[in-house]
Tab-separated table of C-alpha atoms and ligand atoms in Angstrom:
chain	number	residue	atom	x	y	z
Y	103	UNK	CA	178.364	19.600	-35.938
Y	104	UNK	CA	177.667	23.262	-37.079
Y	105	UNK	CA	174.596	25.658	-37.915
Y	106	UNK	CA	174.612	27.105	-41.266
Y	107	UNK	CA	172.725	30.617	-41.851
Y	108	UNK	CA	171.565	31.741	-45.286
Y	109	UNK	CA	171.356	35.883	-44.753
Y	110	UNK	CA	169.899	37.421	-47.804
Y	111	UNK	CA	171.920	35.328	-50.330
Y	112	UNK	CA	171.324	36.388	-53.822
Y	113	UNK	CA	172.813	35.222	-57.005
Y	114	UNK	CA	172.628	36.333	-60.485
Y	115	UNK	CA	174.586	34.882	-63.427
Y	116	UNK	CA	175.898	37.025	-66.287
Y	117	UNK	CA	173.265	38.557	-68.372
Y	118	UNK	CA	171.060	39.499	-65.145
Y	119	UNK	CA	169.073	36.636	-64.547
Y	120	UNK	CA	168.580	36.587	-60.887
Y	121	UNK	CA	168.217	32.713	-59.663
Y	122	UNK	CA	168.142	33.304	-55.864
Y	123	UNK	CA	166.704	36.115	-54.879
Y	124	UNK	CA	167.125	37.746	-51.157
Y	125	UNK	CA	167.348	33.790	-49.436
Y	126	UNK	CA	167.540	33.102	-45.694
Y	127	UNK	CA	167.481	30.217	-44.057
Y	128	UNK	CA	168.514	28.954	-40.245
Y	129	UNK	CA	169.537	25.275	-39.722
Y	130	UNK	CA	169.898	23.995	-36.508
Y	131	UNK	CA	172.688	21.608	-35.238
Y	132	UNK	CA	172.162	18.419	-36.195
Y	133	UNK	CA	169.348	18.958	-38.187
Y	134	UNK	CA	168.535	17.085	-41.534
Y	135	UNK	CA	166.883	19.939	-43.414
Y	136	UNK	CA	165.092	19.339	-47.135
Y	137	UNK	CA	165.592	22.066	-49.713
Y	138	UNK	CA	162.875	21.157	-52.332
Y	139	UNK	CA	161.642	23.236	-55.203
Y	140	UNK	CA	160.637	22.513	-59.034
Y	141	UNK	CA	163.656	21.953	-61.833
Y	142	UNK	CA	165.813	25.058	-62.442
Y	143	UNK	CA	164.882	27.225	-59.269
Y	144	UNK	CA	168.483	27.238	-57.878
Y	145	UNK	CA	168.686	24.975	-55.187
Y	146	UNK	CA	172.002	23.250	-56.635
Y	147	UNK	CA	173.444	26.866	-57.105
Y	148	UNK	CA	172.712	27.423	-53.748
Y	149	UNK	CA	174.208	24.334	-52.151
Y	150	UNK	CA	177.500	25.277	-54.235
Y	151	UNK	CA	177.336	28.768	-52.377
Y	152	UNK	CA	177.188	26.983	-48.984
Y	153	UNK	CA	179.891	25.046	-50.532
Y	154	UNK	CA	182.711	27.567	-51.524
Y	155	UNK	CA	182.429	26.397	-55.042
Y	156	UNK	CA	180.270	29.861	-56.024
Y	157	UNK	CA	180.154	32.972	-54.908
Y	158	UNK	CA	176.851	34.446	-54.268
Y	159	UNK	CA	176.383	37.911	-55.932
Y	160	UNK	CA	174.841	39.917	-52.256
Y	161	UNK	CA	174.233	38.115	-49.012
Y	162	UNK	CA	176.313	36.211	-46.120
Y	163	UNK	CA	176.298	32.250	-45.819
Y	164	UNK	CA	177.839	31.906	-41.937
Y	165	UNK	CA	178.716	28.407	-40.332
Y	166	UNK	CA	178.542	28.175	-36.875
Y	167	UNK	CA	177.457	32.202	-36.446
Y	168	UNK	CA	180.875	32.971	-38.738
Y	169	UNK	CA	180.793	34.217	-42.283
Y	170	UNK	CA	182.498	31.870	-44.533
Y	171	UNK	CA	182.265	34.684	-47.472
Y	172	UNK	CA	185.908	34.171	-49.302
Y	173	UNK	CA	187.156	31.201	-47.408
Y	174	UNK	CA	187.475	28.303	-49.803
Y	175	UNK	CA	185.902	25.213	-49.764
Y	176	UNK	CA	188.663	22.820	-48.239
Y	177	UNK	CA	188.348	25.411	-45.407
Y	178	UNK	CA	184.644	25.219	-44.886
Y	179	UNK	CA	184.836	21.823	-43.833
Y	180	UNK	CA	181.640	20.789	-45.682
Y	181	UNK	CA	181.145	17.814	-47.463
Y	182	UNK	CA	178.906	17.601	-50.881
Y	183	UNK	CA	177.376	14.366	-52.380
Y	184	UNK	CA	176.817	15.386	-56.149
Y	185	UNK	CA	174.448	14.195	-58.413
Y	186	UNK	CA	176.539	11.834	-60.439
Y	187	UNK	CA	178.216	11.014	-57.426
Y	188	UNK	CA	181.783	11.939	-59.314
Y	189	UNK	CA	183.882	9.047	-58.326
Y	190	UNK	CA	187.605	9.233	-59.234
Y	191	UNK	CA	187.019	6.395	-61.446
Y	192	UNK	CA	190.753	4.875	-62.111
Y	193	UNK	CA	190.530	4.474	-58.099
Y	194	UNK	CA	189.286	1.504	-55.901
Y	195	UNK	CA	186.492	2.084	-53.533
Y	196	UNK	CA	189.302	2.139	-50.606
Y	197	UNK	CA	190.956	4.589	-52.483
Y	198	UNK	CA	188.261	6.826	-53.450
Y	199	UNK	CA	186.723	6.429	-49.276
Y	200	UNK	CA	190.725	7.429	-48.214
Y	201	UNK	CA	191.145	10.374	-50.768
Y	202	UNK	CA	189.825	13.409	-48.574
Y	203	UNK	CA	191.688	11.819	-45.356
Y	204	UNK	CA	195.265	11.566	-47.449
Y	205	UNK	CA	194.853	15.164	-48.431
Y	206	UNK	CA	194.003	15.889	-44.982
Y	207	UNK	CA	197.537	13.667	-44.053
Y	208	UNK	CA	195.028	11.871	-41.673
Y	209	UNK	CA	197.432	9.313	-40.368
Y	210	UNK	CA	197.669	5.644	-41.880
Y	211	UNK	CA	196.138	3.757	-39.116
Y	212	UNK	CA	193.671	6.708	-38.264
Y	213	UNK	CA	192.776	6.865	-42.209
Y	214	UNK	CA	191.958	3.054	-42.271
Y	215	UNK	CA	189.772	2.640	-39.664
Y	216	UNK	CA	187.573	5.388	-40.949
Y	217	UNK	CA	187.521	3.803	-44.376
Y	218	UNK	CA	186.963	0.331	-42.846
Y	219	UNK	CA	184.076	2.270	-39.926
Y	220	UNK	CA	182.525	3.680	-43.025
Y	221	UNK	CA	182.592	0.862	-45.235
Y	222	UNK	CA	181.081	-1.350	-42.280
Y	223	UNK	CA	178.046	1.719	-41.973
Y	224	UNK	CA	177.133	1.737	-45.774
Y	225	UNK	CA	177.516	-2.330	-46.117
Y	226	UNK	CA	180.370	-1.381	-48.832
Y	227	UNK	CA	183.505	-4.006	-46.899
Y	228	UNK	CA	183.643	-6.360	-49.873
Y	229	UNK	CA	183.367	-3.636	-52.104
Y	230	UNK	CA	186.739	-1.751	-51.150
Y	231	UNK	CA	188.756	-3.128	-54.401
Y	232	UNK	CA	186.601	-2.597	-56.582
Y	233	UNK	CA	186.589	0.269	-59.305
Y	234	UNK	CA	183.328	2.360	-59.737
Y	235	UNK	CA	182.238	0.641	-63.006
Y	236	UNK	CA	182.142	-2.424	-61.448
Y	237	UNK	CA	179.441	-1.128	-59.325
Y	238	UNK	CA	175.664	-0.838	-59.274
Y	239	UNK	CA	174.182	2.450	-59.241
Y	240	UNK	CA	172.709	1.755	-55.598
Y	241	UNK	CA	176.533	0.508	-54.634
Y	242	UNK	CA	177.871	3.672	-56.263
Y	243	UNK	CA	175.717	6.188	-54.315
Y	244	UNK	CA	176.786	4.397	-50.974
Y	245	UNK	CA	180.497	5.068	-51.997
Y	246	UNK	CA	179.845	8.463	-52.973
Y	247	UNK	CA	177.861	8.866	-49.201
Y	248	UNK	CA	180.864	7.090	-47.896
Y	249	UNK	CA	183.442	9.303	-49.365
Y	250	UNK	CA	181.679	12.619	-47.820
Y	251	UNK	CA	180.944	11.113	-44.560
Y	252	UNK	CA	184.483	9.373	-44.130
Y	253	UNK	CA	186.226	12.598	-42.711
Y	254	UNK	CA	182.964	13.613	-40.953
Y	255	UNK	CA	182.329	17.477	-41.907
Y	256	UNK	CA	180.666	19.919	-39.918
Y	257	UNK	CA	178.151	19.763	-42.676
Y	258	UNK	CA	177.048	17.621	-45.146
Y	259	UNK	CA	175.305	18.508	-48.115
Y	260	UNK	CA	173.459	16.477	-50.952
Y	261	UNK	CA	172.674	17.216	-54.182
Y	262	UNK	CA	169.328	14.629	-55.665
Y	263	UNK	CA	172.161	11.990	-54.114
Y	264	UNK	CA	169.001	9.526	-54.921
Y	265	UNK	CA	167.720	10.843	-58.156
Y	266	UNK	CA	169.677	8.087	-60.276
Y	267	UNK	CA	168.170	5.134	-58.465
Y	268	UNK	CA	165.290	3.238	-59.580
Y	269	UNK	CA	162.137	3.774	-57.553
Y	270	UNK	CA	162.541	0.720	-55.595
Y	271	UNK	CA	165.819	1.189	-54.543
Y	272	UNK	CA	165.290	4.694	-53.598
Y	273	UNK	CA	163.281	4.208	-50.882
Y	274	UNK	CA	165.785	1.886	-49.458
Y	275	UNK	CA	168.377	4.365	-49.717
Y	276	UNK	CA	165.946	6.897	-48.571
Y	277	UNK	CA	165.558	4.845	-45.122
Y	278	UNK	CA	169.374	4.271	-45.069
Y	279	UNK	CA	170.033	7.551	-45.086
Y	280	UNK	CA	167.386	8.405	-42.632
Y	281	UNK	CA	169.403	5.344	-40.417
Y	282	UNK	CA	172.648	7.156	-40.966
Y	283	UNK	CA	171.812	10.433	-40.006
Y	284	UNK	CA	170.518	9.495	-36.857
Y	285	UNK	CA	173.402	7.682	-36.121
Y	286	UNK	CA	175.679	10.668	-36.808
Y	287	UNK	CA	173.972	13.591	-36.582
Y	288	UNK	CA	175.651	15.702	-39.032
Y	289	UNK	CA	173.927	18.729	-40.116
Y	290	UNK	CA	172.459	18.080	-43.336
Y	291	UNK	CA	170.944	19.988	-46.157
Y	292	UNK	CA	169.521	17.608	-48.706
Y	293	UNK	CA	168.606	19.023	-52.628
Y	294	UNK	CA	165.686	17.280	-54.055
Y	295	UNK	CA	162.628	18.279	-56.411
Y	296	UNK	CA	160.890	15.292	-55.068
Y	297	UNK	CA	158.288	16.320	-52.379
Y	298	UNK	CA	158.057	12.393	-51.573
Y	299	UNK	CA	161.797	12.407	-50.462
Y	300	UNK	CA	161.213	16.047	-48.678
Y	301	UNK	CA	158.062	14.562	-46.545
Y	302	UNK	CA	159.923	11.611	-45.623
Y	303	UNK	CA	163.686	12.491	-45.213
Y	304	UNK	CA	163.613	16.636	-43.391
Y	305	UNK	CA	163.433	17.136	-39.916
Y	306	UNK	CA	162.282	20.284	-41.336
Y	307	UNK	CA	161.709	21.632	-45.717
Y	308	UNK	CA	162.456	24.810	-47.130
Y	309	UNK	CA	160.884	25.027	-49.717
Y	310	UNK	CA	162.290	27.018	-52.803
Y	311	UNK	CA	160.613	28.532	-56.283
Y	312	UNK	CA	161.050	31.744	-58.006
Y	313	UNK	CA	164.379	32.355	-56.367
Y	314	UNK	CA	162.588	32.788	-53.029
Y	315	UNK	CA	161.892	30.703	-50.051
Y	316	UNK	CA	157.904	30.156	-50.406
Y	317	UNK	CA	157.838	28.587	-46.688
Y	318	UNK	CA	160.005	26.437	-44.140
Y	319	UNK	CA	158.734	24.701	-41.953
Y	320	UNK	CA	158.144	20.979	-40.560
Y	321	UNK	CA	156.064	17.981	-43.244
Y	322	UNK	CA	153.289	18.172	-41.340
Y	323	UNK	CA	153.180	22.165	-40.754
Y	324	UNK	CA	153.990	22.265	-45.343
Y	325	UNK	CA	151.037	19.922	-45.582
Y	326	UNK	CA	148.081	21.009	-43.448
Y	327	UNK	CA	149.194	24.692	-43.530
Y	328	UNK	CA	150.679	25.854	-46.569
Y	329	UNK	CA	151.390	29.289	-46.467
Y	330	UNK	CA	150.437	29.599	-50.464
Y	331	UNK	CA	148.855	27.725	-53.436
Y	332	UNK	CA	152.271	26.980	-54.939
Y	333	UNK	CA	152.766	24.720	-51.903
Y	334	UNK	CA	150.036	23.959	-51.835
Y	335	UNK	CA	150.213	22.064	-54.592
Y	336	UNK	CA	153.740	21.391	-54.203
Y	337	UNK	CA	153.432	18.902	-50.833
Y	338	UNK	CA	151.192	15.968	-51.178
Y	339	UNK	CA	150.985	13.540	-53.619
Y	340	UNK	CA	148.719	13.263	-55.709
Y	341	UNK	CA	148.822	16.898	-55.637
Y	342	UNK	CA	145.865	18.959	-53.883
Y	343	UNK	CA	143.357	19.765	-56.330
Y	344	UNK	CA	143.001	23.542	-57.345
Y	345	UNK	CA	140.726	25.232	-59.193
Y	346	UNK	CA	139.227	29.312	-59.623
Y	347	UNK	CA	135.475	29.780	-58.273
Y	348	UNK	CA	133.834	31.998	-57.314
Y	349	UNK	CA	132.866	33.586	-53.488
Y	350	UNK	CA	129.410	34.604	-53.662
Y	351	UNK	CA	127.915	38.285	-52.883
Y	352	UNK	CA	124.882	36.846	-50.634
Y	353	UNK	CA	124.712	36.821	-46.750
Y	354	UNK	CA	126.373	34.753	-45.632
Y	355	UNK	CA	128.499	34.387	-48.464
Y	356	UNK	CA	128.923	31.094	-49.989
Y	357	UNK	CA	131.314	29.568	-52.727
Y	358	UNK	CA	130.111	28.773	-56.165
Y	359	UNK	CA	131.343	25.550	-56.782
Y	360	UNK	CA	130.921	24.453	-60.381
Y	361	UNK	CA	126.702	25.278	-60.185
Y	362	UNK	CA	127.037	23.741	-55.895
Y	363	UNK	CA	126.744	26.135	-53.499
Y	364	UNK	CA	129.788	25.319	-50.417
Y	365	UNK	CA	129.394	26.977	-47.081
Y	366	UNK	CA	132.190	29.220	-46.347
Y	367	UNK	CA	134.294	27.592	-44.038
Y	368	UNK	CA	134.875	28.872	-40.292
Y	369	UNK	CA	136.785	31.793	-39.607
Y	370	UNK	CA	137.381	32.552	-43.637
Y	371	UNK	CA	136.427	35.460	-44.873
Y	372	UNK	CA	136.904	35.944	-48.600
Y	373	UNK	CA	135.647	38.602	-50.445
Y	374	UNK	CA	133.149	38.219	-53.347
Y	375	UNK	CA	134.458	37.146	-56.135
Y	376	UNK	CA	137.266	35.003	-57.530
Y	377	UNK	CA	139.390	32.719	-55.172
Y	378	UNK	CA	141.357	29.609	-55.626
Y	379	UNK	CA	139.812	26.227	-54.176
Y	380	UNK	CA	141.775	23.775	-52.763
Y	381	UNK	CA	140.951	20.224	-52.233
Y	382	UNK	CA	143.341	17.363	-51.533
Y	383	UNK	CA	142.166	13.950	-53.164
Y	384	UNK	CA	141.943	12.196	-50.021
Y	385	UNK	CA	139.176	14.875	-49.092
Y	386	UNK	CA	136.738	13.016	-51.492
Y	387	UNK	CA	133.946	10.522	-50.525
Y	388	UNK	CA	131.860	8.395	-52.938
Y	389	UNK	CA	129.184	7.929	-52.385
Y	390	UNK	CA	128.857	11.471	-51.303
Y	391	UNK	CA	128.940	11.386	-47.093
Y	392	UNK	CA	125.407	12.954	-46.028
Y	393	UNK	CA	127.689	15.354	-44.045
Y	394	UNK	CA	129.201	16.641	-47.537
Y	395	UNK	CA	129.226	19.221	-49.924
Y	396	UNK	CA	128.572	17.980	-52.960
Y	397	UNK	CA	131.075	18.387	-56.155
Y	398	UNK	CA	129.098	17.277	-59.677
Y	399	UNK	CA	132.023	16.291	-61.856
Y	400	UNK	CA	132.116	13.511	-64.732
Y	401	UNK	CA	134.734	10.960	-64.637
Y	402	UNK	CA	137.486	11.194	-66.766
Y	403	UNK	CA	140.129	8.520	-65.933
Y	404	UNK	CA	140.528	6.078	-63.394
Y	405	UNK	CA	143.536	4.419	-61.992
Y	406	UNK	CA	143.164	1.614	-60.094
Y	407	UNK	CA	146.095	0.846	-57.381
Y	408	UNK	CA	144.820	-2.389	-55.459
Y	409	UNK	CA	143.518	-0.091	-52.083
Y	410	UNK	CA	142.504	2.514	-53.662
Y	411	UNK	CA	141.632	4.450	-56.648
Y	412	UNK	CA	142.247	7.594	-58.428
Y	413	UNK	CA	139.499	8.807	-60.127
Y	414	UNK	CA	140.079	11.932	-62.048
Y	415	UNK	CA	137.089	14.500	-62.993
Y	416	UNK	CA	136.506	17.414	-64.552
Y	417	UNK	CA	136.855	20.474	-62.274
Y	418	UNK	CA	134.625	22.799	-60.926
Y	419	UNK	CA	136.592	26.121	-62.296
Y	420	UNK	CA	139.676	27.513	-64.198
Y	421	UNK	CA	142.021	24.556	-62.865
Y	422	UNK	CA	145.411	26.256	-61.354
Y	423	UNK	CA	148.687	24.307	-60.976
Y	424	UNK	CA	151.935	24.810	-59.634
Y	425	UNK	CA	154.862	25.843	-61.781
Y	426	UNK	CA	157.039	22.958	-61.994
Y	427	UNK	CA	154.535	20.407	-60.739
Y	428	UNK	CA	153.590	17.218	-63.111
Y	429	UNK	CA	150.347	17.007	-62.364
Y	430	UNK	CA	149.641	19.500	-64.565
Y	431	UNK	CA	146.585	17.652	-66.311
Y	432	UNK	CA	143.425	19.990	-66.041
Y	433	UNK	CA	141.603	17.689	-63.913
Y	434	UNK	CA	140.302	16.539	-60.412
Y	435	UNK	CA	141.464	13.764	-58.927
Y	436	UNK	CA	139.889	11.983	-55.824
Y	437	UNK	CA	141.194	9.193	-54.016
Y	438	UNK	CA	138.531	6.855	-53.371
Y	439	UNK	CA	138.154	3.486	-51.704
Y	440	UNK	CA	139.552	1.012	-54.550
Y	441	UNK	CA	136.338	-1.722	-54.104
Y	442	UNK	CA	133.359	0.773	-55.563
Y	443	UNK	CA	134.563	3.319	-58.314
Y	444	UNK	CA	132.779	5.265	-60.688
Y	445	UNK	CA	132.953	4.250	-64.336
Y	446	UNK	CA	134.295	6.501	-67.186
Y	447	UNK	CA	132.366	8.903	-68.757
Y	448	UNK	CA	130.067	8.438	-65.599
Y	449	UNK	CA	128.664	11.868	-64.080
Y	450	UNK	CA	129.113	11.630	-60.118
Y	451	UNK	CA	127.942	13.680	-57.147
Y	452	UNK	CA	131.891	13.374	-54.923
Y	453	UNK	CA	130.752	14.027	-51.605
Y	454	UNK	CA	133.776	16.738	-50.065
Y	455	UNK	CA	134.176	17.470	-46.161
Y	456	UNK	CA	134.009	21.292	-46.438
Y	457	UNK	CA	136.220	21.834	-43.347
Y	458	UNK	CA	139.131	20.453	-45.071
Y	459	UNK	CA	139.256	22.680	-48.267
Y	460	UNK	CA	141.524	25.583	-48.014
Y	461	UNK	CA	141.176	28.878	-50.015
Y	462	UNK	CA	143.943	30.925	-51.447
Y	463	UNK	CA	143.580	34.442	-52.953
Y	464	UNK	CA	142.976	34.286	-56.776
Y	465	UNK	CA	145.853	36.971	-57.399
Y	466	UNK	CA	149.027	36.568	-55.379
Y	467	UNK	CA	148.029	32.829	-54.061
Y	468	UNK	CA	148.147	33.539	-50.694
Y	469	UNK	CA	146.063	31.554	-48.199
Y	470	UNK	CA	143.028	33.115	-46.529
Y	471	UNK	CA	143.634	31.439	-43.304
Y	472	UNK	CA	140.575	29.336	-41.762
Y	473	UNK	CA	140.124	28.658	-38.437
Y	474	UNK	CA	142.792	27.050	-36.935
Y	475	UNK	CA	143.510	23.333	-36.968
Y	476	UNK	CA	145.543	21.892	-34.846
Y	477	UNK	CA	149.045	20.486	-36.881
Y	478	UNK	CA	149.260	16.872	-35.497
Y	479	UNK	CA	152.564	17.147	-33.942
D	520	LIG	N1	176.900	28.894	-64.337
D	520	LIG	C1	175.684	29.286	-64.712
D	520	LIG	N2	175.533	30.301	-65.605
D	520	LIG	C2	174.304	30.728	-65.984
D	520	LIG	N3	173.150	30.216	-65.528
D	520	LIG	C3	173.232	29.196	-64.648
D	520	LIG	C4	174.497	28.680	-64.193
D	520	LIG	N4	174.240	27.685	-63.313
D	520	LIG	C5	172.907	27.592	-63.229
D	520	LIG	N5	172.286	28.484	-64.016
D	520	LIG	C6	170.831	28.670	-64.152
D	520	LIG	O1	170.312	28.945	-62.881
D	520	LIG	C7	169.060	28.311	-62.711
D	520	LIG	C8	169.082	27.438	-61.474
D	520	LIG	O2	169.950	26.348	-61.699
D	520	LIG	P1	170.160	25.236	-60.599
D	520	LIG	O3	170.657	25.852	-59.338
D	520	LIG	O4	171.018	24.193	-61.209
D	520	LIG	O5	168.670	24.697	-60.384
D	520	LIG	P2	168.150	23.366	-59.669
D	520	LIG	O6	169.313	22.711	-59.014
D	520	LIG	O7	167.114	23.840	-58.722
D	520	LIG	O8	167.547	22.528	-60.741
D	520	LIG	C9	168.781	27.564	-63.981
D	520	LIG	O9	167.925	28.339	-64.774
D	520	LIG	C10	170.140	27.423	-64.616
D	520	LIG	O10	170.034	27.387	-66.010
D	521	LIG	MG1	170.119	20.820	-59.313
């Protein structure tokens, strides 16, 4: 087991474009930590950094308090699960599950009780003689887990190792890997875009956009305290609805909430003006709770799913998203008890608890920091 410190690592490709951009990052022995971010903002070129198979352009990666800077990757002792999980395909499971112990001259009897120890962990056995395409795509993502965890690394390292799976079967593999990490306790940094497997799988997220490290931090800290809009928006699902209004200039001020006036919450002091709203859709009642602000919307679409339902509404401002997020639609959506919904086309008074809307400034995104909540721990 091993820490792994990110100091200031920076990469740019040829032409100038600067992908990661002054990142550092501690993780702790034994730690399973989630590096999530949107499509295209470097977190695969960063795992290949930690790797040995790039070099970052500034910046130290050290393992265990040592810069690794120049030593190459069979050195590192680091283990990557890829993607496409890259199977030697003209080899048997055995074979592939043996490969890094041979060229490691791990001794015959050593070698096959590791293979057999690992085979016996994933539920692979009576899969050893097989060859890759004779293997699901949940069997082949075991092997490719098997074949980094065989020679057990100092660090382990996963790129989307789920993101080929259907949805079912991902959150069985999600679980598994949860199982087999507490087993081992390998230091782990895990690559995904999806918040979902972030929340569930990190001890603790980073989480990564625009080439920088937005926030790190526990799921529960990333979702009751984001540090910006962008994560805001990023952690939960559905995402936290955001929208421009408008911070009154009367005393005390008050937020101007699509025609509703909104107390300002406790402790938050925004200036007159423009800020960014945020509400997440389980913040919603209907009908509105007497205790509630009210939000006057009309219904747009409504998706029932058997416990509850997503109603989405027009919203009360210049709707703001996160780069890289799906829900891009420009609409509200509330999550609302699935028996009594509002009808499309229907104009509703949502009832919304005002002490659980956070505010973010309208230019740079940062939050304007309420009161403080306790984080559940
Ligand atoms: N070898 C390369 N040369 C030039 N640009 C690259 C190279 N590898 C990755 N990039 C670019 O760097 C950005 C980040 O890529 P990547 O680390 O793969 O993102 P992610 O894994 O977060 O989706 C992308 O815009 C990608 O096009
Ligand atoms: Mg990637």
């Amino acid at each position: 087991m091993a820490t792994v410190d990110l100091n200031q690592v920076t990469k740019e490709f040829a032409g100038g474009v600067r992908v990661l951009d002054r990142v550092s990052l501690h993780v702790d022995e034994g730690e399973f930590l989630v590096l999530v971010g949107p499509s295209g903002c470097g977190k695969s070129t960063l795992l290949r950094i930690i790797a040995g198979l790039d070099d970052a352009t500034a910046g130290t990666v050290l393992v265990d308090g040592e810069s690794v800077d120049g030593v190459p990757p069979k050195e590192r002792d680091v283990a990557m699960v890829f993607q496409n999980y890259a199977l030697y395909p003209h080899m048997s499971v055995r074979d592939n599950l043996a490969f890094s112990l041979r060229l490691r001259h791990v001794p015959t009897r050593l070698r096959e009780r590791r293979v057999r120890d690992t085979a016996e962990l994933l539920g692979i056995e009576e899969l050893l003689d097989r060859k890759p395409k004779a293997l699901s795509g949940g069997q082949r993502q075991r092997v490719a887990t098997g074949r980094a965890i065989v020679r057990q690394p100092r660090i382990l390292l996963m790129d989307e190792p789920l993101s080929n799976l259907d949805a079912q079967l991902r959150v069985t593999m999600r679980a598994e890997l949860r199982r087999l990490h507490l087993e081992h306790r390998t230091t782990t940094i895990y690559v995904t875009h999806d918040q979902v497997e972030a929340m569930t799988l990190g001890d603790r997220i980073a989480v990564l956009a625009d080439g920088r490290v937005q926030q790190v931090g526990t799921p529960h800290e990333l979702y009751h305290r984001p540090v910006n809009a962008f994560v805001a928006g990023f952690i939960g699902s559905p995402s936290m609805n955001l929208a421009e209004v408008r911070v009154t200039d009367t005393d005390p001020p008050a937020l101007d909430v699509g025609g509703q006036r909104w107390p300002v919450l406790a402790g938050h002091a925004p200036a007159a003006g423009p800020v960014l709203l945020g509400v997440r859709p389980d913040a919603f009642s209907w009908p509105p709770a007497a205790t509630a602000a009210r939000l006057d919307a009309t219904v747009v679409a409504v998706e029932f799913l058997g416990n509850a339902s997503l109603v989405f509404v027009t919203p009360p401002g210049r709707p703001w998203h996160a780069a890289g997020n799906d829900a891009g639609a420009p609409t509200w959506v509330a999550r609302l008890d699935g028996r009594v919904t509002p009808r499309v086309g229907e104009r509703v008074a949502l009832g919304v608890e005002v002490g659980s809307a956070y505010l973010f400034d309208a230019d740079d995104g940062r939050a304007i920091p309420a009161e403080q909540v306790p984080v559940p721990a």
